[in-house]
CSV table of C-alpha atoms in Angstrom, one decimal:
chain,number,residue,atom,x,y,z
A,1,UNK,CA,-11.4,-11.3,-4.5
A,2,UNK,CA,-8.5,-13.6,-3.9
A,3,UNK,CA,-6.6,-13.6,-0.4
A,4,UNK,CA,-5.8,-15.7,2.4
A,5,UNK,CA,-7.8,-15.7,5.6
A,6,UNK,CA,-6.7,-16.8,8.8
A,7,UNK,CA,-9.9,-18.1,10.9
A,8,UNK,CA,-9.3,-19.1,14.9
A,9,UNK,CA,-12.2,-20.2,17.3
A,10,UNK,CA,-12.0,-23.0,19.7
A,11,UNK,CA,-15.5,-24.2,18.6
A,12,UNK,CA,-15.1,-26.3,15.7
A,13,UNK,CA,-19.4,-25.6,14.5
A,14,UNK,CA,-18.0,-21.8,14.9
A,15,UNK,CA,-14.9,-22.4,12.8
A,16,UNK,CA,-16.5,-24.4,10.1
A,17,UNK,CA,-19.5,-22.2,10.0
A,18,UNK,CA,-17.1,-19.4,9.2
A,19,UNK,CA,-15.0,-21.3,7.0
A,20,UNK,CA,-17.9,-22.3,4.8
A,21,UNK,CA,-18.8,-18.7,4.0
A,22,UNK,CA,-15.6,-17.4,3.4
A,23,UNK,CA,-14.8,-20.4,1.0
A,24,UNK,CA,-18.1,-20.0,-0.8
A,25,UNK,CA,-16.8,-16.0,-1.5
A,26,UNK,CA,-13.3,-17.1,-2.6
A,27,UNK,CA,-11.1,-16.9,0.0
A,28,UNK,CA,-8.4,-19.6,1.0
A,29,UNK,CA,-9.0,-20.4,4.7
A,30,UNK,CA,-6.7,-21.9,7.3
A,31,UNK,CA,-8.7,-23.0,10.4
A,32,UNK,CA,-6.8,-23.2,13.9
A,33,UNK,CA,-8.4,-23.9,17.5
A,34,UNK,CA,-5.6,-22.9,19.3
A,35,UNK,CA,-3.4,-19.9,19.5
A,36,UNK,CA,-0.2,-22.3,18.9
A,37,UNK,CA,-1.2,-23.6,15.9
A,38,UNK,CA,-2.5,-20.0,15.0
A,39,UNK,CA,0.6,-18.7,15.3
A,40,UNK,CA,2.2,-21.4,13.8
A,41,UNK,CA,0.5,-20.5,10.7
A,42,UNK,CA,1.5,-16.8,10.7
A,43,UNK,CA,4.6,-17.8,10.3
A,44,UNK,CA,4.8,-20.0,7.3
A,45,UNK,CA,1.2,-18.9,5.0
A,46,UNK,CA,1.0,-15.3,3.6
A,47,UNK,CA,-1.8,-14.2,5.5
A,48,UNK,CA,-4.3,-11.4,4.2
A,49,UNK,CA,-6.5,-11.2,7.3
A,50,UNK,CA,-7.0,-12.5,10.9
A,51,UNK,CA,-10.3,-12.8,12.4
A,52,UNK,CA,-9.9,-14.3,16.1
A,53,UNK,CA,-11.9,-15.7,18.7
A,54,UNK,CA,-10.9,-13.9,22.2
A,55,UNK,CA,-11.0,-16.9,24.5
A,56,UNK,CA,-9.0,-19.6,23.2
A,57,UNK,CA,-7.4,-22.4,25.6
A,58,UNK,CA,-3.9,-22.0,25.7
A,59,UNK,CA,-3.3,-18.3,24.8
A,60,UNK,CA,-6.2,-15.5,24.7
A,61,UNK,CA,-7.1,-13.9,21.8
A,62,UNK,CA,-5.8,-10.6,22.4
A,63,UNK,CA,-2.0,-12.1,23.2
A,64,UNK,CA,-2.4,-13.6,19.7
A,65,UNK,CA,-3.0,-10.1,17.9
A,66,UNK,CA,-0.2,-8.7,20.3
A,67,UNK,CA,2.0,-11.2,18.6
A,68,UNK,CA,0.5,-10.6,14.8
A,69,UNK,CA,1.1,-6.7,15.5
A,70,UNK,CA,5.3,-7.5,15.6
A,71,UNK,CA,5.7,-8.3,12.7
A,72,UNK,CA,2.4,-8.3,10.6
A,73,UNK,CA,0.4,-5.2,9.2
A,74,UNK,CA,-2.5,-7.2,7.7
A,75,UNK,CA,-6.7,-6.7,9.3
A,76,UNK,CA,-7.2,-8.2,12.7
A,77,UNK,CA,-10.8,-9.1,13.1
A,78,UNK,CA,-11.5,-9.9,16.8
A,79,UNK,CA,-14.3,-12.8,17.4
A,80,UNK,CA,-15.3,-13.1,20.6
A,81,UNK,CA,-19.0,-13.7,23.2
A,82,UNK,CA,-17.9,-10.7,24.8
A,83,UNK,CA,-19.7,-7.3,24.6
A,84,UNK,CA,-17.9,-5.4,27.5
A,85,UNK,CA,-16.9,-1.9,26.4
A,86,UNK,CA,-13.2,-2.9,28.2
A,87,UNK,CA,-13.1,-5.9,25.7
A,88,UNK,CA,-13.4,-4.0,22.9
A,89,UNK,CA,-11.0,-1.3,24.1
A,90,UNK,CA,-8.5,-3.9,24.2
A,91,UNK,CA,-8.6,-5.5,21.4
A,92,UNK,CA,-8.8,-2.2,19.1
A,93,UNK,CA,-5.9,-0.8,21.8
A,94,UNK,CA,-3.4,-4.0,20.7
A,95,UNK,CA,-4.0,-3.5,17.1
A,96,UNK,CA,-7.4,-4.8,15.8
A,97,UNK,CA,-9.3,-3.6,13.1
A,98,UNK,CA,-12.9,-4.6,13.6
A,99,UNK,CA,-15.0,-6.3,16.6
A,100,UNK,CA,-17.9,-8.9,16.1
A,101,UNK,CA,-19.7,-10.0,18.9
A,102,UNK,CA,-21.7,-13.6,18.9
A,103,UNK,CA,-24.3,-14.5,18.0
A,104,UNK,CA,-23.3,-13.0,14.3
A,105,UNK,CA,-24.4,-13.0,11.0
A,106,UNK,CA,-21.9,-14.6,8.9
A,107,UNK,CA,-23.3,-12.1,6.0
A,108,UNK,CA,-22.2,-9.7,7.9
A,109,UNK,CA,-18.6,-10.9,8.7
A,110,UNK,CA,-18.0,-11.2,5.3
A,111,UNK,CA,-19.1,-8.0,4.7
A,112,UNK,CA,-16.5,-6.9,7.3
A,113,UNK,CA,-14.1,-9.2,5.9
A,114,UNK,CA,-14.7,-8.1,2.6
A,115,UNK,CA,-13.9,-4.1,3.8
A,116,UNK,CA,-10.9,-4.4,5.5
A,117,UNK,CA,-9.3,-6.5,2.6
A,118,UNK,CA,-10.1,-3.4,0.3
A,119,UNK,CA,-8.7,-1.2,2.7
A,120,UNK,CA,-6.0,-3.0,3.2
A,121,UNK,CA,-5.3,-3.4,-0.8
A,122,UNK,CA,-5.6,-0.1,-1.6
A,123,UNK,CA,-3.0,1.5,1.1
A,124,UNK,CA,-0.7,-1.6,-0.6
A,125,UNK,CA,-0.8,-1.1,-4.1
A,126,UNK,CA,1.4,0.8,-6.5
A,127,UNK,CA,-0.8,2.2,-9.2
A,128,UNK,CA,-0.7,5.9,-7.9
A,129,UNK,CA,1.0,8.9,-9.1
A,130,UNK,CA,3.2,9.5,-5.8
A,131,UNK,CA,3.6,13.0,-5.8
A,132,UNK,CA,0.0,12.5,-4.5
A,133,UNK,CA,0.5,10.2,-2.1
A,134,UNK,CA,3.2,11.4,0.2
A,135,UNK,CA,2.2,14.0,3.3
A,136,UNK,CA,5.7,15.9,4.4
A,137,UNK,CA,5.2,18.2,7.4
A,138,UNK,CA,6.9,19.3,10.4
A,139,UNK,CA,8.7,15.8,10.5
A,140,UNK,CA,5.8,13.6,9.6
A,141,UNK,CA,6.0,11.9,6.4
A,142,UNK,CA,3.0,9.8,5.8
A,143,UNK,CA,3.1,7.9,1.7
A,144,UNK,CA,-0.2,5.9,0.7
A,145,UNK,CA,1.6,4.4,-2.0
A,146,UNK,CA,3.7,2.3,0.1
A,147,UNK,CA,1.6,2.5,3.5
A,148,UNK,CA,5.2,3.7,4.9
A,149,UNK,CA,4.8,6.3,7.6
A,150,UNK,CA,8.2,7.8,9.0
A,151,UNK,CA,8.0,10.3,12.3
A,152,UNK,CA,11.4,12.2,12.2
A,153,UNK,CA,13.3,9.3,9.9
A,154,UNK,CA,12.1,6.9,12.4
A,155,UNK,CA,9.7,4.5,11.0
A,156,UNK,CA,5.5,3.9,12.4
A,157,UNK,CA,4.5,0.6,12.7
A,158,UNK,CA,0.4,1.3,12.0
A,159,UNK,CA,-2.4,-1.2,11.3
A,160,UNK,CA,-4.4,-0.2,8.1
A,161,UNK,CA,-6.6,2.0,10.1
A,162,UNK,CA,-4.8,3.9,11.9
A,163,UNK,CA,-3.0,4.6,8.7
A,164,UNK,CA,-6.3,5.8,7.2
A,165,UNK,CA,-6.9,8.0,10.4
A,166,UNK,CA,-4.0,9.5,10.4
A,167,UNK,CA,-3.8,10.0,6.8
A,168,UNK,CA,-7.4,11.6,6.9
A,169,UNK,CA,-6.2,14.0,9.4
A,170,UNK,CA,-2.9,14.8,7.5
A,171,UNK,CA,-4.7,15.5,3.9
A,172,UNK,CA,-6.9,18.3,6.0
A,173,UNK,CA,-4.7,19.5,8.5
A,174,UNK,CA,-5.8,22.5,9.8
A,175,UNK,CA,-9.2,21.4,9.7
A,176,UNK,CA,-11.6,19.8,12.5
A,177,UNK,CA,-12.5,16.2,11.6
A,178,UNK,CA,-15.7,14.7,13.4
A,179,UNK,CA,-14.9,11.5,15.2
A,180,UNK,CA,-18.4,10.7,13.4
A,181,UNK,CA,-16.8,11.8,10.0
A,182,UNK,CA,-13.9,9.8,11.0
A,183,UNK,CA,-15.2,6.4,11.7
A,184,UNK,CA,-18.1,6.6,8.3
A,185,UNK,CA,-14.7,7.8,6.2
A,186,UNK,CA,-12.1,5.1,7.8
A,187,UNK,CA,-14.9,1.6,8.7
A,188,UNK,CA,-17.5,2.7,5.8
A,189,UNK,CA,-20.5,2.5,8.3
A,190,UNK,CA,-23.2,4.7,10.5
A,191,UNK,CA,-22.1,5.9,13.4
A,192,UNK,CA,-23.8,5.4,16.6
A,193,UNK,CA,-24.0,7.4,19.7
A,194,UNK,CA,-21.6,6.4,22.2
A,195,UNK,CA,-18.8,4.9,19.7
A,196,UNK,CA,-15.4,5.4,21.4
A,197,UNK,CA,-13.7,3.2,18.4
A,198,UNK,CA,-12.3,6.4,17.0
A,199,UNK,CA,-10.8,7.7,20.6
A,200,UNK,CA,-9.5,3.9,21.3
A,201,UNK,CA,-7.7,4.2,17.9
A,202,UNK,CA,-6.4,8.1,18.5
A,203,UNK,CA,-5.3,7.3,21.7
A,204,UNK,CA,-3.0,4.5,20.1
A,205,UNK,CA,-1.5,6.3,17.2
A,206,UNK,CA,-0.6,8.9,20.3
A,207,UNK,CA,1.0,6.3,22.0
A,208,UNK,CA,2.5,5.0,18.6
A,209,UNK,CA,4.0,8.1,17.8
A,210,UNK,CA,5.0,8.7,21.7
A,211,UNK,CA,3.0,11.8,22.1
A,212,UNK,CA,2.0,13.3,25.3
A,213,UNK,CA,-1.8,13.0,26.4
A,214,UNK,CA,-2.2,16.5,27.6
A,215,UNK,CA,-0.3,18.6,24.9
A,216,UNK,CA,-0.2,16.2,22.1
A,217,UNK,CA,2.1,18.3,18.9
A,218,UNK,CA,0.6,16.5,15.8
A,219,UNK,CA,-3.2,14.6,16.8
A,220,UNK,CA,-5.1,17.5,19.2
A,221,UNK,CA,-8.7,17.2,20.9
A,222,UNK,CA,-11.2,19.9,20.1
A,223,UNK,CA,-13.5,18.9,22.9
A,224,UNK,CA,-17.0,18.3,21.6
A,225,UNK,CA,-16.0,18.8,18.0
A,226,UNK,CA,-13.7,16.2,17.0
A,227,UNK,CA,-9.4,16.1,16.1
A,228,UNK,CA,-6.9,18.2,14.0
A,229,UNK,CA,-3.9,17.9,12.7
A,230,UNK,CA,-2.4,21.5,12.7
């Protein structure tokens, strides 16, 4: 699997460490330990992923995704010490894909790494019929083929997984989807009690397309069951 990867930790043993097993699998890293350079680099390498450390010294983390998010759909992997439940919120809120905490196993990042490129490829490509691959309802039109979502003619600006949420919702609306079902469909792993990753990422495509919380019209809550699209 060839892409670029975009690696950003202000600890240099971090950064190389990370470097070293994404080189070994492929990848064409570019190392930053500061969210100027970082950025820097978004702008002038075609970037496949992100995977950033939270506290960097001139600009956090989180501002850096914000920035990423304006123009850039590619997987945001936040990095980061912290394990606070707000953290996380945050990070998945601003457009983030995936959250690893240190200490990590660098097996595992690539793992992750290795996921959310696939993802990411497969909403991209071309090679489908698209008369399968377009979702036309009630002023939603949502096409995998060109990971293009429109909400009444005005484009979505969504992250590869809220494209597979909402996608997942769309082909079976009408039916109640288990935030459990949801995250092992959408991440590809077990879900654990007390995973809010799927409301964190509802709650943004809400916001995304400018639904209201209490009477949302597309994305509702069936309390203690999971979402529909209806």
């Amino acid at each position: 699997m060839e892409a670029n990867i975009l690696v950003v930790d202000d600890e240099p043993e971090i950064a190389d460490l990370v470097q070293v097993y994404l080189k070994s699998e492929g990848f064409t890293v570019f190392s930053c330990l500061n969210g100027a350079d970082a950025l820097e680099c978004v702008r002038t390498q075609a970037l496949d992923l992100a995977i950033l450390d939270v506290m960097l010294p001139d600009i956090s983390g989180f501002t850096l995704c914000s920035e990423i998010r304006k123009d850039h759909h590619f997987p945001v992997i936040m990095l980061t010490a912290k394990t606070e439940d707000m953290d996380k919120i945050t990070g998945l809120t601003i457009g983030a894909d995936d959250y690893i905490t240190k200490p990590f196993n660098p097996l595992e990042l690539v793992a992750r790494v290795k996921a959310q490129l696939r993802r990411y490829t497969r909403y991209n490509s071309d090679d489908r019929a698209p008369s399968a691959d377009v979702i036309d309802f009630n002023g939603l039109v949502i096409n995998r083929s060109t990971h293009e979502c429109l909400l009444y003619d005005e484009p979505l600006s969504l992250t590869p997984i809220e494209f597979d949420i909402l996608w997942m919702l769309c082909e079976n609306r009408g039916q109640v989807i288990s935030a459990e079902r949801l995250f092992e469909t959408v991440w590809g792993e077990k879900y654990l009690d007390r995973n809010n990753t799927v409301m964190v990422h509802i709650r943004r495509l809400r916001e995304k397309m400018h639904e209201p919380s209490r009477n949302p019209r597309f994305i509702k809550t069936v309390w203690g069951v999971g979402y529909k699209i209806d």
